[in-house]
């Protein structure tokens, strides 16, 4: 707990959370809340009972979350009015009332603090409508977080987990940021709607304005793609229009309208709808429509992020074959695609991936999870051979009664004098400590001994291809009866 100091209602009014409150409400906050000073260090810890709601008045905070034993930094900000803590206290027993992250301050900082019960009472009494909106956002986020939570299970995928975690963090962080911004925009819409309700225009004008709001929301989904120059020109045009019509800081609004595909003709339509209204009402309406557009854009961002998370999770489940029978009949291309997704970060941007799939191939009876290990070993070796630059080719085709999978690279090739040894256990061309020499041996055992197939290599400088052939009919693979042939060719 920090050092308590005097609470000044006028200072609270400077925070965006409280700027619209009246004098009585601000006095209530100072009476039932408190202002505390914290030295650098811990404010609250993840998992502890959420007893307080904190609003930053001065200083800098860092919010972290524990993931697989490691503290992951989610937010670092010195923005006045940023809040954290028991913000779901108003939901009572509908939500778990524990801190969902750890909050620390990096320098002496000042907070306005409300006890959780006091905060809940304030929300229930002052903002009954907002509670319904926030509950919807909360439970929507919970569903998204359940998807994100699968990231923890993906860490069990060993060396692939680091790359996959990085890929998941990007859309997850984008969804978190967009959700936070969305909450602010919804609050802004409420404030503007209240102001507009006291405006001097009739019900038909208000109805027309609501229709414009619907049009704005629809337009976002079909906004044209503009070049940077086109967008800049349109922003200038809209910014001038807004300024000429008395909209303060119109340049801040213009980019949002441009992103949604609006032009000055649409703004003229808005102006015509509100003809006769005073300037304050007109500006409020413009900002209300701006909040509408921003809300749609943010929801699109959340959708894109969660779809990306879902696709990554599905690829990981396909790769690991979670909850699936060990032996099954599968589309070999699904296995290859999931492996490429899992290895995407390791492959990097310097290597082009070419897929040449024969989609007429029938499904293959196989041990899918173990074949994914084969693809991982072959692709990993190909990527290593190209040292970060080149072309990785993944090709499939039918060869007699087998499905053939070819993994090719544009590296320096496999020298003739070692080509017949590369599938031997513990043989490796990598420096000490960088390879075990077991990857290709394991791949050989899975393909030949477990599936009754074949694996071979064809290589010249700039064109190395590992070719795996898998029978299209299940074979009785008796390890003791399999004779190992020369793996350098046929």
GROMACS .gro file of C-alpha atoms in nm:
model
  490
    1UNK     CA    1   0.000   0.000   0.000
    2UNK     CA    2   0.128   0.347  -0.088
    3UNK     CA    3   0.134   0.673   0.102
    4UNK     CA    4  -0.205   0.845   0.105
    5UNK     CA    5  -0.228   1.214   0.005
    6UNK     CA    6  -0.509   1.467  -0.036
    7UNK     CA    7  -0.759   1.402  -0.316
    8UNK     CA    8  -0.840   1.707  -0.531
    9UNK     CA    9  -1.163   1.682  -0.737
   10UNK     CA   10  -1.027   1.932  -0.991
   11UNK     CA   11  -0.726   1.708  -1.052
   12UNK     CA   12  -0.952   1.405  -1.101
   13UNK     CA   13  -1.143   1.599  -1.365
   14UNK     CA   14  -0.825   1.614  -1.577
   15UNK     CA   15  -0.832   1.235  -1.619
   16UNK     CA   16  -1.027   1.114  -1.923
   17UNK     CA   17  -1.221   0.861  -1.714
   18UNK     CA   18  -1.368   1.134  -1.498
   19UNK     CA   19  -1.379   1.440  -1.724
   20UNK     CA   20  -1.756   1.419  -1.779
   21UNK     CA   21  -1.849   1.376  -1.413
   22UNK     CA   22  -2.025   1.657  -1.228
   23UNK     CA   23  -1.902   1.822  -0.909
   24UNK     CA   24  -2.109   1.598  -0.683
   25UNK     CA   25  -1.974   1.285  -0.846
   26UNK     CA   26  -1.615   1.406  -0.822
   27UNK     CA   27  -1.669   1.492  -0.456
   28UNK     CA   28  -1.809   1.142  -0.406
   29UNK     CA   29  -1.497   0.990  -0.561
   30UNK     CA   30  -1.268   1.190  -0.334
   31UNK     CA   31  -1.476   1.103  -0.032
   32UNK     CA   32  -1.500   0.730  -0.099
   33UNK     CA   33  -1.170   0.686  -0.282
   34UNK     CA   34  -0.816   0.800  -0.213
   35UNK     CA   35  -0.496   0.916  -0.378
   36UNK     CA   36  -0.183   0.715  -0.304
   37UNK     CA   37   0.187   0.755  -0.384
   38UNK     CA   38   0.388   0.443  -0.472
   39UNK     CA   39   0.763   0.405  -0.485
   40UNK     CA   40   0.913   0.196  -0.770
   41UNK     CA   41   0.812  -0.165  -0.729
   42UNK     CA   42   0.506  -0.383  -0.692
   43UNK     CA   43   0.150  -0.245  -0.684
   44UNK     CA   44  -0.036  -0.577  -0.710
   45UNK     CA   45   0.046  -0.933  -0.810
   46UNK     CA   46  -0.126  -1.165  -1.056
   47UNK     CA   47  -0.353  -1.419  -0.886
   48UNK     CA   48  -0.407  -1.222  -0.564
   49UNK     CA   49  -0.760  -1.119  -0.467
   50UNK     CA   50  -0.852  -0.805  -0.665
   51UNK     CA   51  -0.928  -0.556  -0.389
   52UNK     CA   52  -0.867  -0.221  -0.560
   53UNK     CA   53  -0.918  -0.032  -0.887
   54UNK     CA   54  -0.619   0.189  -0.980
   55UNK     CA   55  -0.611   0.494  -1.210
   56UNK     CA   56  -0.268   0.637  -1.298
   57UNK     CA   57  -0.240   1.009  -1.223
   58UNK     CA   58   0.136   1.046  -1.264
   59UNK     CA   59   0.429   0.810  -1.322
   60UNK     CA   60   0.480   0.496  -1.530
   61UNK     CA   61   0.333   0.146  -1.497
   62UNK     CA   62   0.424  -0.194  -1.638
   63UNK     CA   63   0.163  -0.471  -1.664
   64UNK     CA   64   0.294  -0.827  -1.700
   65UNK     CA   65   0.140  -1.172  -1.716
   66UNK     CA   66   0.293  -1.505  -1.624
   67UNK     CA   67   0.321  -1.749  -1.917
   68UNK     CA   68   0.499  -2.084  -1.887
   69UNK     CA   69   0.692  -1.958  -1.586
   70UNK     CA   70   0.802  -1.639  -1.759
   71UNK     CA   71   0.677  -1.284  -1.705
   72UNK     CA   72   0.546  -1.147  -2.035
   73UNK     CA   73   0.523  -0.768  -2.059
   74UNK     CA   74   0.182  -0.668  -2.194
   75UNK     CA   75   0.174  -0.291  -2.139
   76UNK     CA   76   0.422  -0.020  -2.044
   77UNK     CA   77   0.274   0.331  -2.027
   78UNK     CA   78   0.291   0.670  -1.858
   79UNK     CA   79  -0.048   0.777  -1.999
   80UNK     CA   80  -0.249   0.961  -1.734
   81UNK     CA   81  -0.583   0.791  -1.676
   82UNK     CA   82  -0.461   0.440  -1.758
   83UNK     CA   83  -0.636   0.198  -1.527
   84UNK     CA   84  -0.589  -0.155  -1.395
   85UNK     CA   85  -0.689  -0.380  -1.111
   86UNK     CA   86  -1.037  -0.477  -0.999
   87UNK     CA   87  -1.213  -0.333  -1.303
   88UNK     CA   88  -1.455  -0.632  -1.320
   89UNK     CA   89  -1.569  -0.588  -0.958
   90UNK     CA   90  -1.906  -0.463  -1.083
   91UNK     CA   91  -1.974  -0.815  -1.221
   92UNK     CA   92  -1.963  -0.970  -0.874
   93UNK     CA   93  -1.955  -1.350  -0.875
   94UNK     CA   94  -2.008  -1.364  -1.254
   95UNK     CA   95  -1.633  -1.322  -1.295
   96UNK     CA   96  -1.331  -1.438  -1.100
   97UNK     CA   97  -1.224  -1.148  -0.880
   98UNK     CA   98  -0.847  -1.191  -0.892
   99UNK     CA   99  -0.582  -0.969  -1.050
  100UNK     CA  100  -0.522  -1.103  -1.402
  101UNK     CA  101  -0.172  -0.958  -1.423
  102UNK     CA  102   0.106  -0.804  -1.216
  103UNK     CA  103   0.132  -0.424  -1.199
  104UNK     CA  104   0.457  -0.249  -1.108
  105UNK     CA  105   0.575   0.112  -1.125
  106UNK     CA  106   0.914   0.207  -1.266
  107UNK     CA  107   0.937   0.542  -1.090
  108UNK     CA  108   0.754   0.722  -0.808
  109UNK     CA  109   0.391   0.721  -0.922
  110UNK     CA  110   0.054   0.852  -0.808
  111UNK     CA  111  -0.277   0.666  -0.834
  112UNK     CA  112  -0.639   0.733  -0.763
  113UNK     CA  113  -0.760   0.421  -0.582
  114UNK     CA  114  -1.109   0.283  -0.527
  115UNK     CA  115  -1.178  -0.024  -0.318
  116UNK     CA  116  -1.337  -0.298  -0.530
  117UNK     CA  117  -1.671  -0.279  -0.349
  118UNK     CA  118  -1.685   0.099  -0.383
  119UNK     CA  119  -1.601   0.078  -0.753
  120UNK     CA  120  -1.872  -0.185  -0.807
  121UNK     CA  121  -2.132   0.028  -0.631
  122UNK     CA  122  -2.036   0.335  -0.833
  123UNK     CA  123  -2.067   0.149  -1.165
  124UNK     CA  124  -2.401  -0.008  -1.073
  125UNK     CA  125  -2.554   0.321  -0.959
  126UNK     CA  126  -2.407   0.557  -1.217
  127UNK     CA  127  -2.384   0.353  -1.537
  128UNK     CA  128  -2.652   0.079  -1.544
  129UNK     CA  129  -2.664   0.076  -1.925
  130UNK     CA  130  -2.287   0.066  -1.954
  131UNK     CA  131  -2.278  -0.244  -1.738
  132UNK     CA  132  -2.472  -0.442  -1.997
  133UNK     CA  133  -2.236  -0.329  -2.272
  134UNK     CA  134  -1.927  -0.407  -2.066
  135UNK     CA  135  -2.057  -0.750  -1.973
  136UNK     CA  136  -2.093  -0.829  -2.342
  137UNK     CA  137  -1.737  -0.715  -2.413
  138UNK     CA  138  -1.607  -0.905  -2.109
  139UNK     CA  139  -1.760  -1.239  -2.203
  140UNK     CA  140  -1.660  -1.189  -2.567
  141UNK     CA  141  -1.302  -1.138  -2.455
  142UNK     CA  142  -1.323  -1.444  -2.233
  143UNK     CA  143  -1.404  -1.658  -2.537
  144UNK     CA  144  -1.112  -1.507  -2.727
  145UNK     CA  145  -0.884  -1.560  -2.428
  146UNK     CA  146  -0.979  -1.927  -2.419
  147UNK     CA  147  -0.839  -1.954  -2.771
  148UNK     CA  148  -0.528  -1.760  -2.673
  149UNK     CA  149  -0.494  -1.981  -2.366
  150UNK     CA  150  -0.423  -2.278  -2.590
  151UNK     CA  151  -0.087  -2.113  -2.645
  152UNK     CA  152   0.019  -2.264  -2.313
  153UNK     CA  153  -0.040  -2.616  -2.440
  154UNK     CA  154   0.151  -2.543  -2.759
  155UNK     CA  155   0.467  -2.483  -2.554
  156UNK     CA  156   0.488  -2.861  -2.521
  157UNK     CA  157   0.585  -2.880  -2.887
  158UNK     CA  158   0.950  -2.842  -2.790
  159UNK     CA  159   1.182  -2.638  -3.008
  160UNK     CA  160   0.893  -2.523  -3.229
  161UNK     CA  161   0.722  -2.347  -2.939
  162UNK     CA  162   0.935  -2.032  -2.951
  163UNK     CA  163   0.843  -1.955  -3.310
  164UNK     CA  164   0.478  -2.043  -3.263
  165UNK     CA  165   0.454  -1.833  -2.946
  166UNK     CA  166   0.597  -1.536  -3.134
  167UNK     CA  167   0.339  -1.583  -3.409
  168UNK     CA  168   0.055  -1.604  -3.155
  169UNK     CA  169   0.169  -1.304  -2.952
  170UNK     CA  170   0.136  -1.062  -3.242
  171UNK     CA  171  -0.239  -1.109  -3.309
  172UNK     CA  172  -0.312  -1.159  -2.939
  173UNK     CA  173  -0.148  -0.828  -2.850
  174UNK     CA  174  -0.332  -0.661  -3.139
  175UNK     CA  175  -0.663  -0.796  -3.006
  176UNK     CA  176  -0.587  -0.672  -2.655
  177UNK     CA  177  -0.494  -0.325  -2.782
  178UNK     CA  178  -0.802  -0.309  -3.005
  179UNK     CA  179  -1.030  -0.421  -2.722
  180UNK     CA  180  -0.893  -0.151  -2.493
  181UNK     CA  181  -0.943   0.112  -2.764
  182UNK     CA  182  -1.291  -0.022  -2.836
  183UNK     CA  183  -1.391   0.028  -2.474
  184UNK     CA  184  -1.285   0.394  -2.497
  185UNK     CA  185  -1.478   0.442  -2.822
  186UNK     CA  186  -1.796   0.292  -2.675
  187UNK     CA  187  -1.766   0.527  -2.379
  188UNK     CA  188  -1.720   0.820  -2.617
  189UNK     CA  189  -2.029   0.723  -2.813
  190UNK     CA  190  -2.235   0.721  -2.495
  191UNK     CA  191  -2.115   1.068  -2.398
  192UNK     CA  192  -2.184   1.210  -2.745
  193UNK     CA  193  -2.525   1.046  -2.763
  194UNK     CA  194  -2.620   1.203  -2.431
  195UNK     CA  195  -2.510   1.544  -2.557
  196UNK     CA  196  -2.700   1.498  -2.883
  197UNK     CA  197  -3.015   1.399  -2.692
  198UNK     CA  198  -3.026   1.755  -2.560
  199UNK     CA  199  -2.974   1.905  -2.905
  200UNK     CA  200  -3.222   2.116  -3.097
  201UNK     CA  201  -3.330   1.895  -3.383
  202UNK     CA  202  -3.647   1.695  -3.441
  203UNK     CA  203  -3.702   1.320  -3.444
  204UNK     CA  204  -3.682   1.296  -3.823
  205UNK     CA  205  -3.335   1.449  -3.821
  206UNK     CA  206  -3.228   1.211  -3.546
  207UNK     CA  207  -3.371   0.919  -3.742
  208UNK     CA  208  -3.179   1.028  -4.051
  209UNK     CA  209  -2.862   1.054  -3.843
  210UNK     CA  210  -2.908   0.699  -3.714
  211UNK     CA  211  -2.949   0.588  -4.076
  212UNK     CA  212  -2.620   0.760  -4.157
  213UNK     CA  213  -2.463   0.568  -3.870
  214UNK     CA  214  -2.583   0.241  -4.023
  215UNK     CA  215  -2.444   0.348  -4.360
  216UNK     CA  216  -2.112   0.433  -4.197
  217UNK     CA  217  -2.090   0.091  -4.034
  218UNK     CA  218  -2.171  -0.082  -4.363
  219UNK     CA  219  -1.926   0.130  -4.562
  220UNK     CA  220  -1.632   0.018  -4.347
  221UNK     CA  221  -1.663  -0.339  -4.476
  222UNK     CA  222  -1.633  -0.231  -4.840
  223UNK     CA  223  -1.385   0.055  -4.812
  224UNK     CA  224  -1.154   0.079  -5.115
  225UNK     CA  225  -0.781   0.022  -5.085
  226UNK     CA  226  -0.596   0.350  -5.141
  227UNK     CA  227  -0.232   0.413  -5.212
  228UNK     CA  228  -0.039   0.616  -4.956
  229UNK     CA  229  -0.052   0.921  -5.182
  230UNK     CA  230  -0.427   0.883  -5.247
  231UNK     CA  231  -0.498   0.848  -4.875
  232UNK     CA  232  -0.288   1.156  -4.794
  233UNK     CA  233  -0.468   1.365  -5.056
  234UNK     CA  234  -0.810   1.257  -4.931
  235UNK     CA  235  -0.710   1.325  -4.569
  236UNK     CA  236  -0.610   1.678  -4.667
  237UNK     CA  237  -0.943   1.727  -4.845
  238UNK     CA  238  -1.152   1.596  -4.554
  239UNK     CA  239  -0.942   1.780  -4.298
  240UNK     CA  240  -1.001   2.111  -4.479
  241UNK     CA  241  -1.375   2.038  -4.500
  242UNK     CA  242  -1.401   1.962  -4.129
  243UNK     CA  243  -1.203   2.272  -4.036
  244UNK     CA  244  -1.415   2.490  -4.263
  245UNK     CA  245  -1.727   2.356  -4.091
  246UNK     CA  246  -1.603   2.441  -3.743
  247UNK     CA  247  -1.492   2.094  -3.629
  248UNK     CA  248  -1.207   2.133  -3.380
  249UNK     CA  249  -0.901   1.917  -3.456
  250UNK     CA  250  -1.064   1.794  -3.775
  251UNK     CA  251  -0.727   1.666  -3.892
  252UNK     CA  252  -0.743   1.399  -3.620
  253UNK     CA  253  -1.079   1.273  -3.746
  254UNK     CA  254  -1.006   1.282  -4.120
  255UNK     CA  255  -0.778   0.970  -4.135
  256UNK     CA  256  -1.050   0.754  -3.977
  257UNK     CA  257  -1.312   0.865  -4.231
  258UNK     CA  258  -1.064   0.811  -4.515
  259UNK     CA  259  -0.984   0.460  -4.392
  260UNK     CA  260  -1.357   0.385  -4.404
  261UNK     CA  261  -1.381   0.512  -4.762
  262UNK     CA  262  -1.571   0.837  -4.700
  263UNK     CA  263  -1.531   1.160  -4.895
  264UNK     CA  264  -1.657   1.519  -4.872
  265UNK     CA  265  -1.981   1.427  -5.053
  266UNK     CA  266  -2.070   1.198  -4.762
  267UNK     CA  267  -1.985   1.471  -4.513
  268UNK     CA  268  -2.206   1.712  -4.705
  269UNK     CA  269  -2.484   1.457  -4.669
  270UNK     CA  270  -2.433   1.460  -4.293
  271UNK     CA  271  -2.435   1.839  -4.289
  272UNK     CA  272  -2.759   1.843  -4.489
  273UNK     CA  273  -2.920   1.602  -4.245
  274UNK     CA  274  -2.839   1.832  -3.953
  275UNK     CA  275  -2.914   2.158  -4.130
  276UNK     CA  276  -3.032   2.410  -3.873
  277UNK     CA  277  -2.871   2.240  -3.575
  278UNK     CA  278  -2.630   2.449  -3.368
  279UNK     CA  279  -2.253   2.403  -3.413
  280UNK     CA  280  -2.215   2.205  -3.091
  281UNK     CA  281  -2.474   1.951  -3.198
  282UNK     CA  282  -2.321   1.925  -3.546
  283UNK     CA  283  -1.973   1.864  -3.408
  284UNK     CA  284  -2.109   1.608  -3.162
  285UNK     CA  285  -2.282   1.425  -3.446
  286UNK     CA  286  -1.963   1.418  -3.654
  287UNK     CA  287  -1.765   1.280  -3.360
  288UNK     CA  288  -2.040   1.027  -3.288
  289UNK     CA  289  -2.016   0.901  -3.646
  290UNK     CA  290  -1.638   0.896  -3.611
  291UNK     CA  291  -1.672   0.675  -3.302
  292UNK     CA  292  -1.899   0.446  -3.506
  293UNK     CA  293  -1.639   0.409  -3.778
  294UNK     CA  294  -1.357   0.356  -3.527
  295UNK     CA  295  -1.564   0.091  -3.348
  296UNK     CA  296  -1.621  -0.100  -3.672
  297UNK     CA  297  -1.252  -0.081  -3.763
  298UNK     CA  298  -1.151  -0.204  -3.417
  299UNK     CA  299  -1.397  -0.492  -3.431
  300UNK     CA  300  -1.254  -0.588  -3.771
  301UNK     CA  301  -0.906  -0.584  -3.618
  302UNK     CA  302  -1.021  -0.806  -3.330
  303UNK     CA  303  -1.184  -1.045  -3.578
  304UNK     CA  304  -0.871  -1.064  -3.793
  305UNK     CA  305  -0.654  -1.124  -3.486
  306UNK     CA  306  -0.869  -1.399  -3.343
  307UNK     CA  307  -0.903  -1.569  -3.683
  308UNK     CA  308  -0.524  -1.564  -3.711
  309UNK     CA  309  -0.493  -1.713  -3.361
  310UNK     CA  310  -0.749  -1.979  -3.447
  311UNK     CA  311  -0.567  -2.075  -3.768
  312UNK     CA  312  -0.238  -2.106  -3.582
  313UNK     CA  313  -0.395  -2.321  -3.313
  314UNK     CA  314  -0.557  -2.544  -3.576
  315UNK     CA  315  -0.223  -2.584  -3.752
  316UNK     CA  316  -0.058  -2.680  -3.425
  317UNK     CA  317  -0.329  -2.937  -3.348
  318UNK     CA  318  -0.290  -3.080  -3.698
  319UNK     CA  319   0.086  -3.094  -3.654
  320UNK     CA  320   0.075  -3.261  -3.312
  321UNK     CA  321  -0.227  -3.478  -3.406
  322UNK     CA  322  -0.390  -3.397  -3.071
  323UNK     CA  323  -0.694  -3.613  -2.993
  324UNK     CA  324  -0.649  -3.821  -3.308
  325UNK     CA  325  -0.587  -4.190  -3.362
  326UNK     CA  326  -0.218  -4.279  -3.415
  327UNK     CA  327  -0.292  -4.456  -3.746
  328UNK     CA  328  -0.536  -4.291  -3.984
  329UNK     CA  329  -0.605  -4.203  -4.345
  330UNK     CA  330  -0.519  -3.837  -4.412
  331UNK     CA  331  -0.467  -3.577  -4.679
  332UNK     CA  332  -0.088  -3.556  -4.694
  333UNK     CA  333  -0.109  -3.187  -4.788
  334UNK     CA  334  -0.269  -3.098  -4.454
  335UNK     CA  335   0.030  -3.250  -4.276
  336UNK     CA  336   0.277  -3.061  -4.495
  337UNK     CA  337   0.093  -2.731  -4.451
  338UNK     CA  338   0.076  -2.763  -4.073
  339UNK     CA  339   0.450  -2.836  -4.059
  340UNK     CA  340   0.526  -2.529  -4.271
  341UNK     CA  341   0.316  -2.316  -4.036
  342UNK     CA  342   0.498  -2.454  -3.733
  343UNK     CA  343   0.837  -2.386  -3.893
  344UNK     CA  344   0.743  -2.048  -4.042
  345UNK     CA  345   0.959  -1.840  -3.810
  346UNK     CA  346   1.259  -2.069  -3.850
  347UNK     CA  347   1.223  -2.062  -4.229
  348UNK     CA  348   1.229  -1.682  -4.216
  349UNK     CA  349   1.158  -1.415  -4.475
  350UNK     CA  350   1.472  -1.478  -4.681
  351UNK     CA  351   1.354  -1.818  -4.804
  352UNK     CA  352   1.076  -1.839  -5.062
  353UNK     CA  353   0.835  -2.130  -5.027
  354UNK     CA  354   0.701  -2.294  -5.343
  355UNK     CA  355   0.418  -2.545  -5.308
  356UNK     CA  356   0.363  -2.776  -5.607
  357UNK     CA  357   0.084  -3.002  -5.487
  358UNK     CA  358  -0.094  -3.272  -5.684
  359UNK     CA  359  -0.440  -3.228  -5.540
  360UNK     CA  360  -0.562  -3.545  -5.716
  361UNK     CA  361  -0.357  -3.760  -5.479
  362UNK     CA  362  -0.576  -3.991  -5.272
  363UNK     CA  363  -0.552  -3.987  -4.895
  364UNK     CA  364  -0.263  -4.179  -4.741
  365UNK     CA  365  -0.288  -4.441  -4.462
  366UNK     CA  366  -0.018  -4.344  -4.212
  367UNK     CA  367   0.099  -4.254  -3.863
  368UNK     CA  368   0.035  -3.883  -3.916
  369UNK     CA  369   0.219  -3.740  -3.614
  370UNK     CA  370   0.532  -3.937  -3.702
  371UNK     CA  371   0.521  -3.827  -4.065
  372UNK     CA  372   0.510  -3.469  -3.942
  373UNK     CA  373   0.837  -3.544  -3.766
  374UNK     CA  374   0.980  -3.656  -4.100
  375UNK     CA  375   0.868  -3.336  -4.274
  376UNK     CA  376   1.011  -3.133  -3.986
  377UNK     CA  377   1.352  -3.302  -4.013
  378UNK     CA  378   1.370  -3.267  -4.392
  379UNK     CA  379   1.252  -2.904  -4.400
  380UNK     CA  380   1.479  -2.811  -4.111
  381UNK     CA  381   1.779  -2.959  -4.293
  382UNK     CA  382   1.683  -2.781  -4.616
  383UNK     CA  383   1.652  -2.447  -4.438
  384UNK     CA  384   1.986  -2.499  -4.266
  385UNK     CA  385   2.155  -2.581  -4.597
  386UNK     CA  386   2.037  -2.253  -4.751
  387UNK     CA  387   2.166  -2.041  -4.460
  388UNK     CA  388   1.868  -1.805  -4.464
  389UNK     CA  389   1.838  -1.738  -4.839
  390UNK     CA  390   1.702  -1.951  -5.121
  391UNK     CA  391   1.393  -2.142  -5.233
  392UNK     CA  392   1.222  -2.425  -5.048
  393UNK     CA  393   1.010  -2.641  -5.275
  394UNK     CA  394   0.749  -2.881  -5.140
  395UNK     CA  395   0.611  -3.102  -5.416
  396UNK     CA  396   0.370  -3.395  -5.421
  397UNK     CA  397   0.284  -3.636  -5.701
  398UNK     CA  398   0.179  -3.995  -5.763
  399UNK     CA  399   0.442  -4.252  -5.851
  400UNK     CA  400   0.289  -4.590  -5.932
  401UNK     CA  401   0.101  -4.700  -5.617
  402UNK     CA  402   0.278  -4.450  -5.393
  403UNK     CA  403   0.231  -4.091  -5.290
  404UNK     CA  404   0.561  -3.907  -5.339
  405UNK     CA  405   0.663  -3.605  -5.132
  406UNK     CA  406   0.965  -3.406  -5.243
  407UNK     CA  407   1.141  -3.150  -5.023
  408UNK     CA  408   1.385  -2.944  -5.231
  409UNK     CA  409   1.631  -2.666  -5.155
  410UNK     CA  410   1.875  -2.446  -5.347
  411UNK     CA  411   2.166  -2.499  -5.108
  412UNK     CA  412   2.518  -2.619  -5.196
  413UNK     CA  413   2.409  -2.984  -5.217
  414UNK     CA  414   2.518  -3.311  -5.059
  415UNK     CA  415   2.872  -3.414  -5.164
  416UNK     CA  416   2.898  -3.745  -5.348
  417UNK     CA  417   3.140  -3.896  -5.095
  418UNK     CA  418   2.892  -3.872  -4.806
  419UNK     CA  419   2.562  -3.918  -4.987
  420UNK     CA  420   2.542  -4.286  -4.899
  421UNK     CA  421   2.607  -4.213  -4.531
  422UNK     CA  422   2.361  -3.935  -4.449
  423UNK     CA  423   2.095  -4.177  -4.317
  424UNK     CA  424   2.339  -4.349  -4.082
  425UNK     CA  425   2.280  -4.297  -3.708
  426UNK     CA  426   2.495  -4.019  -3.556
  427UNK     CA  427   2.637  -3.912  -3.892
  428UNK     CA  428   2.625  -3.533  -3.927
  429UNK     CA  429   2.804  -3.263  -4.121
  430UNK     CA  430   2.712  -2.998  -3.866
  431UNK     CA  431   2.964  -2.857  -3.616
  432UNK     CA  432   2.991  -3.022  -3.275
  433UNK     CA  433   2.695  -2.930  -3.059
  434UNK     CA  434   2.472  -2.828  -3.349
  435UNK     CA  435   2.351  -3.166  -3.470
  436UNK     CA  436   2.299  -3.516  -3.332
  437UNK     CA  437   2.306  -3.703  -3.662
  438UNK     CA  438   1.976  -3.870  -3.575
  439UNK     CA  439   1.725  -3.664  -3.776
  440UNK     CA  440   1.759  -3.849  -4.105
  441UNK     CA  441   1.804  -4.186  -3.933
  442UNK     CA  442   1.475  -4.133  -3.748
  443UNK     CA  443   1.310  -4.022  -4.072
  444UNK     CA  444   1.436  -4.337  -4.245
  445UNK     CA  445   1.296  -4.561  -3.972
  446UNK     CA  446   0.955  -4.390  -3.979
  447UNK     CA  447   0.921  -4.401  -4.359
  448UNK     CA  448   1.078  -4.737  -4.437
  449UNK     CA  449   1.024  -4.951  -4.131
  450UNK     CA  450   0.691  -4.814  -4.008
  451UNK     CA  451   0.521  -4.733  -4.337
  452UNK     CA  452   0.689  -4.970  -4.581
  453UNK     CA  453   0.791  -4.674  -4.793
  454UNK     CA  454   1.116  -4.535  -4.926
  455UNK     CA  455   1.329  -4.221  -4.883
  456UNK     CA  456   1.612  -4.115  -5.108
  457UNK     CA  457   1.815  -3.806  -5.195
  458UNK     CA  458   1.907  -3.654  -5.530
  459UNK     CA  459   2.153  -3.368  -5.517
  460UNK     CA  460   2.362  -3.135  -5.729
  461UNK     CA  461   2.481  -2.789  -5.622
  462UNK     CA  462   2.179  -2.560  -5.613
  463UNK     CA  463   1.925  -2.844  -5.633
  464UNK     CA  464   1.889  -3.097  -5.352
  465UNK     CA  465   1.572  -3.305  -5.322
  466UNK     CA  466   1.474  -3.554  -5.056
  467UNK     CA  467   1.200  -3.778  -5.194
  468UNK     CA  468   0.968  -3.976  -4.967
  469UNK     CA  469   0.740  -4.242  -5.117
  470UNK     CA  470   0.449  -4.376  -4.913
  471UNK     CA  471   0.228  -4.670  -5.019
  472UNK     CA  472  -0.133  -4.573  -5.092
  473UNK     CA  473  -0.245  -4.901  -4.939
  474UNK     CA  474  -0.163  -5.004  -4.580
  475UNK     CA  475   0.130  -5.241  -4.567
  476UNK     CA  476   0.208  -5.490  -4.292
  477UNK     CA  477   0.534  -5.335  -4.182
  478UNK     CA  478   0.736  -5.596  -3.990
  479UNK     CA  479   1.053  -5.425  -3.879
  480UNK     CA  480   1.249  -5.749  -3.864
  481UNK     CA  481   1.170  -5.830  -4.227
  482UNK     CA  482   1.259  -5.492  -4.377
  483UNK     CA  483   1.586  -5.501  -4.564
  484UNK     CA  484   1.771  -5.170  -4.574
  485UNK     CA  485   1.884  -5.078  -4.924
  486UNK     CA  486   2.137  -4.832  -5.057
  487UNK     CA  487   1.978  -4.496  -4.969
  488UNK     CA  488   2.184  -4.300  -5.214
  489UNK     CA  489   1.957  -4.385  -5.502
  490UNK     CA  490   1.777  -4.666  -5.674
   0.00000   0.00000   0.00000
